[in-house]
Amino acid sequence: MKKNIEDILAKDELEFQDIVTLLDTEGDEQKLLFDKAQQVQLDCIGKKVFYRGLVEFSNVCSKNCFYCGIRKDNTSVERYNLEDEHILEAAQFAWKNKYASMVLQAGERSDDFFINRVDNLLQKIKELTNGELGITISLGEQTEETYKRWFKSGAHRYLLRIESSSKVLYNQIHPDNDEHDFERRLSCLRTLRKVGYQTGTGVMVGLPWQTYEDLARDLLFMRDFDIDMCGMGPYIEHQDTPLYKHKNILWPIKKRFSVTLNMIAILRIIMKDINIAAATALQAIDPMGREKALRIGANVIMPNITPTLHRKDYQLYENKPCTDEGAEDCGNCMSMRIELAGREVGLGEWGDSKHFFKRK
Ligand code: 5AD
Ligand code: SF4
Ligand code: FES
């Protein structure tokens, strides 16, 4: 069996069945996969890890994804909306500490008030930081017009996870209505690309009913779509969500963690020069979760710089780390962790996806 893994890893191009086999590795076989991914990482993008200071500025959401703790119908969440002033302070913190980039994330909304507000914030952040702070946004499905406006105002990367590239599974984890339409999500991804964003996507790993075959197709989807960035993490059940009732059919949490690392390692092997984030959800399972990801292919990490008061209210899943630490503490803790993982922080550099520029 070991020989088989070595043969697969020696190939120039991985096929569907190879990926399925690699996804199912653990122990010594998994180590071979990790060694290969690490080698690709060091050869193609080096040791640098880039920061994206994450601000989760509101947990108000108009959608009802079955897996998510801040879905609209969850009435046990205390809803918040940070003041512009606090968001700008966080941006300034990121800039002063040479994070070089930030991510603005919130629950999904597409009302005019929200769209204008984001537009305004983007312009202010650019002004405040001399145009030096890179901005990634992760604000869900919007019209082409909105995507264009936000791009023009200074956002240059966009994250929109496809969640699962299987339409069947996508429909199982979302309500059946126009607001949660698989085709619409795909079309948003294409629009983001067309508008000019560095485009990122990703999936959750270990969803109920999900198979290795689904996950292999997710990776091939990312390769075929030719994405610039990826963020994927383990699915972690949340008790106030509809999906919670299926928790008895889930893979054990350790397995979800381990397969997520396999996903990251394989993605690094098949897409050598993209940016891959070490998802925060990894650390909800293993205290060293993100560091492990950085060693086997991930090169982006998102220190949470949301003002502490509201961090605990942005619980998409249970056991979320860094909810009590201030931005300063989290940043220090993070740089120590990165060094422990044998990586270097690319301070003051945007650290854009190399892939994006080659694609252009
Ligand atoms: N477990 C893991 N990830 C989750 N997300 C939402 N809910 C969960 C959960 N229960 C992820 C989704 C979404 C991102 C913002 O958070 O992939 O795109
Ligand atoms: Fe809203 Fe995003 Fe959660 Fe879906 S995953 S309910 S869009 S915050
Ligand atoms: Fe957030 Fe350690 S990385 S507290």
mmCIF file of N, CA and C in Angstrom, residues 190-296:
data_model
loop_
_atom_site.group_PDB
_atom_site.id
_atom_site.type_symbol
_atom_site.label_atom_id
_atom_site.label_comp_id
_atom_site.label_asym_id
_atom_site.label_seq_id
_atom_site.Cartn_x
_atom_site.Cartn_y
_atom_site.Cartn_z
ATOM 1 N N ARG A 190 -17.901 33.420 -10.715
ATOM 2 C CA ARG A 190 -17.450 33.814 -12.054
ATOM 3 C C ARG A 190 -17.438 35.336 -12.202
ATOM 4 N N THR A 191 -18.451 35.980 -11.623
ATOM 5 C CA THR A 191 -18.517 37.443 -11.717
ATOM 6 C C THR A 191 -17.338 38.088 -10.982
ATOM 7 N N LEU A 192 -17.024 37.572 -9.813
ATOM 8 C CA LEU A 192 -15.911 38.123 -9.035
ATOM 9 C C LEU A 192 -14.622 38.079 -9.852
ATOM 10 N N ARG A 193 -14.432 36.970 -10.493
ATOM 11 C CA ARG A 193 -13.256 36.787 -11.336
ATOM 12 C C ARG A 193 -13.242 37.805 -12.472
ATOM 13 N N LYS A 194 -14.401 37.955 -13.103
ATOM 14 C CA LYS A 194 -14.523 38.869 -14.240
ATOM 15 C C LYS A 194 -14.273 40.324 -13.824
ATOM 16 N N VAL A 195 -14.782 40.691 -12.653
ATOM 17 C CA VAL A 195 -14.626 42.065 -12.174
ATOM 18 C C VAL A 195 -13.152 42.387 -11.893
ATOM 19 N N GLY A 196 -12.373 41.358 -11.590
ATOM 20 C CA GLY A 196 -10.938 41.580 -11.413
ATOM 21 C C GLY A 196 -10.380 41.250 -10.041
ATOM 22 N N TYR A 197 -11.222 40.730 -9.178
ATOM 23 C CA TYR A 197 -10.740 40.341 -7.848
ATOM 24 C C TYR A 197 -9.805 39.139 -7.930
ATOM 25 N N GLN A 198 -8.855 39.068 -7.014
ATOM 26 C CA GLN A 198 -8.205 37.796 -6.721
ATOM 27 C C GLN A 198 -9.302 37.000 -6.031
ATOM 28 N N THR A 199 -9.625 35.870 -6.593
ATOM 29 C CA THR A 199 -10.831 35.181 -6.168
ATOM 30 C C THR A 199 -10.514 33.933 -5.352
ATOM 31 N N GLY A 200 -11.130 33.885 -4.187
ATOM 32 C CA GLY A 200 -10.879 32.741 -3.309
ATOM 33 C C GLY A 200 -12.162 31.972 -3.049
ATOM 34 N N THR A 201 -12.021 30.675 -2.897
ATOM 35 C CA THR A 201 -13.179 29.886 -2.504
ATOM 36 C C THR A 201 -12.726 28.806 -1.526
ATOM 37 N N GLY A 202 -13.616 27.908 -1.210
ATOM 38 C CA GLY A 202 -13.249 26.855 -0.267
ATOM 39 C C GLY A 202 -14.474 26.046 0.098
ATOM 40 N N VAL A 203 -14.240 25.031 0.886
ATOM 41 C CA VAL A 203 -15.333 24.135 1.278
ATOM 42 C C VAL A 203 -15.200 23.784 2.764
ATOM 43 N N MET A 204 -16.257 23.217 3.292
ATOM 44 C CA MET A 204 -16.167 22.639 4.634
ATOM 45 C C MET A 204 -15.896 21.147 4.476
ATOM 46 N N VAL A 205 -15.134 20.611 5.406
ATOM 47 C CA VAL A 205 -14.710 19.213 5.313
ATOM 48 C C VAL A 205 -15.327 18.418 6.459
ATOM 49 N N GLY A 206 -15.993 17.334 6.116
ATOM 50 C CA GLY A 206 -16.607 16.511 7.152
ATOM 51 C C GLY A 206 -18.070 16.852 7.382
ATOM 52 N N LEU A 207 -18.717 17.373 6.361
ATOM 53 C CA LEU A 207 -20.157 17.644 6.448
ATOM 54 C C LEU A 207 -20.909 16.310 6.495
ATOM 55 N N PRO A 208 -22.094 16.321 7.082
ATOM 56 C CA PRO A 208 -22.889 15.091 7.009
ATOM 57 C C PRO A 208 -23.096 14.694 5.540
ATOM 58 N N TRP A 209 -23.078 13.444 5.266
ATOM 59 C CA TRP A 209 -23.272 12.832 3.934
ATOM 60 C C TRP A 209 -22.095 13.026 2.978
ATOM 61 N N GLN A 210 -21.113 13.844 3.340
ATOM 62 C CA GLN A 210 -19.998 14.105 2.421
ATOM 63 C C GLN A 210 -19.075 12.884 2.336
ATOM 64 N N THR A 211 -18.604 12.588 1.124
ATOM 65 C CA THR A 211 -17.726 11.427 0.926
ATOM 66 C C THR A 211 -16.346 11.889 0.436
ATOM 67 N N TYR A 212 -15.379 10.974 0.428
ATOM 68 C CA TYR A 212 -14.067 11.300 -0.145
ATOM 69 C C TYR A 212 -14.211 11.702 -1.607
ATOM 70 N N GLU A 213 -15.156 11.051 -2.280
ATOM 71 C CA GLU A 213 -15.368 11.381 -3.697
ATOM 72 C C GLU A 213 -15.834 12.838 -3.843
ATOM 73 N N ASP A 214 -16.752 13.249 -2.969
ATOM 74 C CA ASP A 214 -17.196 14.659 -3.010
ATOM 75 C C ASP A 214 -16.001 15.589 -2.818
ATOM 76 N N LEU A 215 -15.173 15.259 -1.831
ATOM 77 C CA LEU A 215 -14.034 16.128 -1.510
ATOM 78 C C LEU A 215 -13.021 16.153 -2.655
ATOM 79 N N ALA A 216 -12.819 15.006 -3.301
ATOM 80 C CA ALA A 216 -11.905 14.962 -4.455
ATOM 81 C C ALA A 216 -12.456 15.856 -5.559
ATOM 82 N N ARG A 217 -13.766 15.806 -5.762
ATOM 83 C CA ARG A 217 -14.367 16.689 -6.784
ATOM 84 C C ARG A 217 -14.245 18.158 -6.385
ATOM 85 N N ASP A 218 -14.308 18.453 -5.087
ATOM 86 C CA ASP A 218 -14.110 19.841 -4.634
ATOM 87 C C ASP A 218 -12.728 20.340 -5.063
ATOM 88 N N LEU A 219 -11.717 19.503 -4.852
ATOM 89 C CA LEU A 219 -10.353 19.915 -5.215
ATOM 90 C C LEU A 219 -10.228 20.106 -6.723
ATOM 91 N N LEU A 220 -10.844 19.197 -7.474
ATOM 92 C CA LEU A 220 -10.778 19.335 -8.937
ATOM 93 C C LEU A 220 -11.562 20.558 -9.398
ATOM 94 N N PHE A 221 -12.637 20.849 -8.698
ATOM 95 C CA PHE A 221 -13.401 22.067 -8.999
ATOM 96 C C PHE A 221 -12.495 23.296 -8.851
ATOM 97 N N MET A 222 -11.747 23.338 -7.756
ATOM 98 C CA MET A 222 -10.873 24.497 -7.522
ATOM 99 C C MET A 222 -9.794 24.584 -8.595
ATOM 100 N N ARG A 223 -9.282 23.417 -8.981
ATOM 101 C CA ARG A 223 -8.253 23.420 -10.021
ATOM 102 C C ARG A 223 -8.846 23.879 -11.359
ATOM 103 N N ASP A 224 -10.000 23.339 -11.707
ATOM 104 C CA ASP A 224 -10.601 23.697 -12.998
ATOM 105 C C ASP A 224 -11.047 25.153 -13.024
ATOM 106 N N PHE A 225 -11.540 25.632 -11.904
ATOM 107 C CA PHE A 225 -11.967 27.036 -11.852
ATOM 108 C C PHE A 225 -10.747 27.955 -11.848
ATOM 109 N N ASP A 226 -9.603 27.367 -11.511
ATOM 110 C CA ASP A 226 -8.344 28.116 -11.495
ATOM 111 C C ASP A 226 -8.384 29.251 -10.461
ATOM 112 N N ILE A 227 -8.750 28.905 -9.243
ATOM 113 C CA ILE A 227 -8.877 29.893 -8.175
ATOM 114 C C ILE A 227 -7.512 30.467 -7.777
ATOM 115 N N ASP A 228 -7.538 31.618 -7.149
ATOM 116 C CA ASP A 228 -6.298 32.263 -6.693
ATOM 117 C C ASP A 228 -6.016 31.982 -5.222
ATOM 118 N N MET A 229 -7.085 31.746 -4.472
ATOM 119 C CA MET A 229 -6.916 31.572 -3.018
ATOM 120 C C MET A 229 -7.929 30.551 -2.517
ATOM 121 N N CYS A 230 -7.593 29.951 -1.392
ATOM 122 C CA CYS A 230 -8.525 28.983 -0.831
ATOM 123 C C CYS A 230 -8.507 29.033 0.694
ATOM 124 N N GLY A 231 -9.692 28.934 1.262
ATOM 125 C CA GLY A 231 -9.791 28.774 2.709
ATOM 126 C C GLY A 231 -10.745 27.622 2.960
ATOM 127 N N MET A 232 -10.273 26.569 3.575
ATOM 128 C CA MET A 232 -11.214 25.489 3.890
ATOM 129 C C MET A 232 -10.933 24.962 5.285
ATOM 130 N N GLY A 233 -11.990 24.588 5.952
ATOM 131 C CA GLY A 233 -11.828 24.138 7.324
ATOM 132 C C GLY A 233 -12.793 23.013 7.623
ATOM 133 N N PRO A 234 -12.582 22.365 8.766
ATOM 134 C CA PRO A 234 -13.479 21.287 9.170
ATOM 135 C C PRO A 234 -14.861 21.828 9.498
ATOM 136 N N TYR A 235 -15.867 21.070 9.182
ATOM 137 C CA TYR A 235 -17.214 21.404 9.649
ATOM 138 C C TYR A 235 -17.281 21.079 11.141
ATOM 139 N N ILE A 236 -17.804 22.028 11.913
ATOM 140 C CA ILE A 236 -17.957 21.821 13.359
ATOM 141 C C ILE A 236 -19.417 22.093 13.708
ATOM 142 N N GLU A 237 -20.078 21.112 14.255
ATOM 143 C CA GLU A 237 -21.517 21.268 14.486
ATOM 144 C C GLU A 237 -21.811 22.332 15.543
ATOM 145 N N HIS A 238 -22.937 22.987 15.370
ATOM 146 C CA HIS A 238 -23.377 24.018 16.307
ATOM 147 C C HIS A 238 -24.779 23.640 16.768
ATOM 148 N N GLN A 239 -24.979 23.626 18.054
ATOM 149 C CA GLN A 239 -26.236 23.047 18.561
ATOM 150 C C GLN A 239 -27.509 23.817 18.209
ATOM 151 N N ASP A 240 -27.364 25.108 17.894
ATOM 152 C CA ASP A 240 -28.566 25.870 17.539
ATOM 153 C C ASP A 240 -28.834 25.892 16.040
ATOM 154 N N THR A 241 -28.408 24.868 15.336
ATOM 155 C CA THR A 241 -28.619 24.845 13.883
ATOM 156 C C THR A 241 -29.341 23.563 13.458
ATOM 157 N N PRO A 242 -30.037 23.611 12.330
ATOM 158 C CA PRO A 242 -30.781 22.435 11.860
ATOM 159 C C PRO A 242 -29.886 21.219 11.576
ATOM 160 N N LEU A 243 -28.645 21.454 11.167
ATOM 161 C CA LEU A 243 -27.779 20.322 10.817
ATOM 162 C C LEU A 243 -27.343 19.516 12.045
ATOM 163 N N TYR A 244 -27.521 20.122 13.200
ATOM 164 C CA TYR A 244 -27.061 19.485 14.440
ATOM 165 C C TYR A 244 -27.702 18.114 14.653
ATOM 166 N N LYS A 245 -28.926 17.960 14.176
ATOM 167 C CA LYS A 245 -29.602 16.684 14.422
ATOM 168 C C LYS A 245 -28.954 15.512 13.679
ATOM 169 N N HIS A 246 -28.058 15.823 12.755
ATOM 170 C CA HIS A 246 -27.370 14.742 12.038
ATOM 171 C C HIS A 246 -25.990 14.468 12.619
ATOM 172 N N LYS A 247 -25.745 14.932 13.807
ATOM 173 C CA LYS A 247 -24.383 14.821 14.331
ATOM 174 C C LYS A 247 -23.942 13.369 14.534
ATOM 175 N N ASN A 248 -24.916 12.493 14.672
ATOM 176 C CA ASN A 248 -24.563 11.080 14.866
ATOM 177 C C ASN A 248 -23.981 10.417 13.608
ATOM 178 N N ILE A 249 -24.175 11.032 12.432
ATOM 179 C CA ILE A 249 -23.573 10.423 11.232
ATOM 180 C C ILE A 249 -22.258 11.093 10.834
ATOM 181 N N LEU A 250 -21.806 12.062 11.624
ATOM 182 C CA LEU A 250 -20.561 12.765 11.272
ATOM 183 C C LEU A 250 -19.338 11.881 11.498
ATOM 184 N N TRP A 251 -18.281 12.158 10.758
ATOM 185 C CA TRP A 251 -16.989 11.557 11.080
ATOM 186 C C TRP A 251 -16.581 12.069 12.458
ATOM 187 N N PRO A 252 -15.820 11.288 13.213
ATOM 188 C CA PRO A 252 -15.303 11.810 14.488
ATOM 189 C C PRO A 252 -14.515 13.104 14.225
ATOM 190 N N ILE A 253 -14.529 13.989 15.192
ATOM 191 C CA ILE A 253 -13.930 15.314 14.988
ATOM 192 C C ILE A 253 -12.443 15.232 14.590
ATOM 193 N N LYS A 254 -11.737 14.253 15.153
ATOM 194 C CA LYS A 254 -10.312 14.093 14.813
ATOM 195 C C LYS A 254 -10.133 13.735 13.342
ATOM 196 N N LYS A 255 -11.073 12.960 12.847
ATOM 197 C CA LYS A 255 -10.977 12.581 11.436
ATOM 198 C C LYS A 255 -11.274 13.771 10.527
ATOM 199 N N ARG A 256 -12.257 14.585 10.925
ATOM 200 C CA ARG A 256 -12.548 15.789 10.123
ATOM 201 C C ARG A 256 -11.306 16.675 10.054
ATOM 202 N N PHE A 257 -10.616 16.760 11.171
ATOM 203 C CA PHE A 257 -9.390 17.551 11.247
ATOM 204 C C PHE A 257 -8.319 16.975 10.314
ATOM 205 N N SER A 258 -8.116 15.682 10.442
ATOM 206 C CA SER A 258 -7.064 15.032 9.677
ATOM 207 C C SER A 258 -7.341 15.097 8.166
ATOM 208 N N VAL A 259 -8.590 14.903 7.789
ATOM 209 C CA VAL A 259 -8.922 14.964 6.357
ATOM 210 C C VAL A 259 -8.804 16.404 5.831
ATOM 211 N N THR A 260 -9.080 17.390 6.682
ATOM 212 C CA THR A 260 -8.880 18.782 6.253
ATOM 213 C C THR A 260 -7.404 19.020 5.943
ATOM 214 N N LEU A 261 -6.529 18.499 6.781
ATOM 215 C CA LEU A 261 -5.097 18.653 6.491
ATOM 216 C C LEU A 261 -4.750 17.946 5.179
ATOM 217 N N ASN A 262 -5.329 16.786 4.947
ATOM 218 C CA ASN A 262 -5.075 16.104 3.672
ATOM 219 C C ASN A 262 -5.559 16.949 2.495
ATOM 220 N N MET A 263 -6.708 17.583 2.650
ATOM 221 C CA MET A 263 -7.229 18.463 1.587
ATOM 222 C C MET A 263 -6.234 19.586 1.291
ATOM 223 N N ILE A 264 -5.727 20.212 2.347
ATOM 224 C CA ILE A 264 -4.782 21.322 2.170
ATOM 225 C C ILE A 264 -3.505 20.837 1.478
ATOM 226 N N ALA A 265 -2.999 19.704 1.952
ATOM 227 C CA ALA A 265 -1.758 19.169 1.374
ATOM 228 C C ALA A 265 -1.947 18.834 -0.109
ATOM 229 N N ILE A 266 -3.054 18.197 -0.436
ATOM 230 C CA ILE A 266 -3.290 17.825 -1.847
ATOM 231 C C ILE A 266 -3.470 19.077 -2.699
ATOM 232 N N LEU A 267 -4.197 20.047 -2.170
ATOM 233 C CA LEU A 267 -4.400 21.287 -2.927
ATOM 234 C C LEU A 267 -3.063 21.971 -3.202
ATOM 235 N N ARG A 268 -2.187 21.981 -2.215
ATOM 236 C CA ARG A 268 -0.875 22.593 -2.437
ATOM 237 C C ARG A 268 -0.134 21.866 -3.562
ATOM 238 N N ILE A 269 -0.283 20.538 -3.595
ATOM 239 C CA ILE A 269 0.419 19.771 -4.629
ATOM 240 C C ILE A 269 -0.170 20.061 -6.019
ATOM 241 N N ILE A 270 -1.499 20.187 -6.093
ATOM 242 C CA ILE A 270 -2.084 20.386 -7.434
ATOM 243 C C ILE A 270 -2.176 21.866 -7.842
ATOM 244 N N MET A 271 -2.102 22.788 -6.868
ATOM 245 C CA MET A 271 -2.092 24.219 -7.224
ATOM 246 C C MET A 271 -0.952 24.880 -6.456
ATOM 247 N N LYS A 272 0.218 24.831 -7.056
ATOM 248 C CA LYS A 272 1.454 25.115 -6.329
ATOM 249 C C LYS A 272 1.603 26.566 -5.872
ATOM 250 N N ASP A 273 1.031 27.505 -6.639
ATOM 251 C CA ASP A 273 1.336 28.906 -6.336
ATOM 252 C C ASP A 273 0.140 29.722 -5.850
ATOM 253 N N ILE A 274 -0.920 29.079 -5.418
ATOM 254 C CA ILE A 274 -2.054 29.849 -4.881
ATOM 255 C C ILE A 274 -1.820 30.146 -3.395
ATOM 256 N N ASN A 275 -2.636 31.038 -2.854
ATOM 257 C CA ASN A 275 -2.605 31.272 -1.409
ATOM 258 C C ASN A 275 -3.616 30.350 -0.733
ATOM 259 N N ILE A 276 -3.164 29.702 0.326
ATOM 260 C CA ILE A 276 -4.073 28.823 1.072
ATOM 261 C C ILE A 276 -4.072 29.257 2.539
ATOM 262 N N ALA A 277 -5.250 29.485 3.075
ATOM 263 C CA ALA A 277 -5.345 29.943 4.463
ATOM 264 C C ALA A 277 -5.393 28.763 5.435
ATOM 265 N N ALA A 278 -4.769 28.970 6.592
ATOM 266 C CA ALA A 278 -4.892 28.005 7.690
ATOM 267 C C ALA A 278 -6.138 28.425 8.461
ATOM 268 N N ALA A 279 -7.246 27.745 8.235
ATOM 269 C CA ALA A 279 -8.538 28.183 8.774
ATOM 270 C C ALA A 279 -8.564 28.136 10.299
ATOM 271 N N THR A 280 -9.228 29.139 10.854
ATOM 272 C CA THR A 280 -9.348 29.230 12.304
ATOM 273 C C THR A 280 -10.057 28.003 12.890
ATOM 274 N N ALA A 281 -10.993 27.444 12.129
ATOM 275 C CA ALA A 281 -11.743 26.291 12.638
ATOM 276 C C ALA A 281 -10.831 25.108 12.970
ATOM 277 N N LEU A 282 -9.648 25.059 12.346
ATOM 278 C CA LEU A 282 -8.697 23.983 12.675
ATOM 279 C C LEU A 282 -8.280 24.060 14.138
ATOM 280 N N GLN A 283 -8.171 25.292 14.606
ATOM 281 C CA GLN A 283 -7.717 25.469 15.984
ATOM 282 C C GLN A 283 -8.820 25.221 17.002
ATOM 283 N N ALA A 284 -10.049 25.185 16.528
ATOM 284 C CA ALA A 284 -11.141 24.849 17.443
ATOM 285 C C ALA A 284 -11.054 23.369 17.826
ATOM 286 N N ILE A 285 -10.359 22.591 17.007
ATOM 287 C CA ILE A 285 -10.246 21.154 17.259
ATOM 288 C C ILE A 285 -8.920 20.793 17.910
ATOM 289 N N ASP A 286 -7.842 21.392 17.398
ATOM 290 C CA ASP A 286 -6.507 21.074 17.902
ATOM 291 C C ASP A 286 -5.808 22.403 18.215
ATOM 292 N N PRO A 287 -5.263 22.555 19.436
ATOM 293 C CA PRO A 287 -4.618 23.821 19.791
ATOM 294 C C PRO A 287 -3.496 24.205 18.822
ATOM 295 N N MET A 288 -2.906 23.218 18.164
ATOM 296 C CA MET A 288 -1.849 23.509 17.193
ATOM 297 C C MET A 288 -2.341 23.337 15.761
ATOM 298 N N GLY A 289 -3.643 23.381 15.597
ATOM 299 C CA GLY A 289 -4.239 23.082 14.291
ATOM 300 C C GLY A 289 -3.729 23.942 13.147
ATOM 301 N N ARG A 290 -3.688 25.248 13.374
ATOM 302 C CA ARG A 290 -3.268 26.111 12.271
ATOM 303 C C ARG A 290 -1.791 25.946 11.947
ATOM 304 N N GLU A 291 -0.982 25.732 12.990
ATOM 305 C CA GLU A 291 0.452 25.534 12.758
ATOM 306 C C GLU A 291 0.684 24.288 11.906
ATOM 307 N N LYS A 292 -0.086 23.255 12.206
ATOM 308 C CA LYS A 292 0.052 22.028 11.416
ATOM 309 C C LYS A 292 -0.252 22.302 9.953
ATOM 310 N N ALA A 293 -1.255 23.121 9.701
ATOM 311 C CA ALA A 293 -1.612 23.451 8.312
ATOM 312 C C ALA A 293 -0.499 24.255 7.631
ATOM 313 N N LEU A 294 0.134 25.156 8.392
ATOM 314 C CA LEU A 294 1.200 25.982 7.800
ATOM 315 C C LEU A 294 2.390 25.136 7.364
ATOM 316 N N ARG A 295 2.588 24.038 8.051
ATOM 317 C CA ARG A 295 3.716 23.173 7.705
ATOM 318 C C ARG A 295 3.476 22.343 6.460
ATOM 319 N N ILE A 296 2.232 22.151 6.096
ATOM 320 C CA ILE A 296 1.965 21.237 4.984
ATOM 321 C C ILE A 296 1.239 21.919 3.832
#
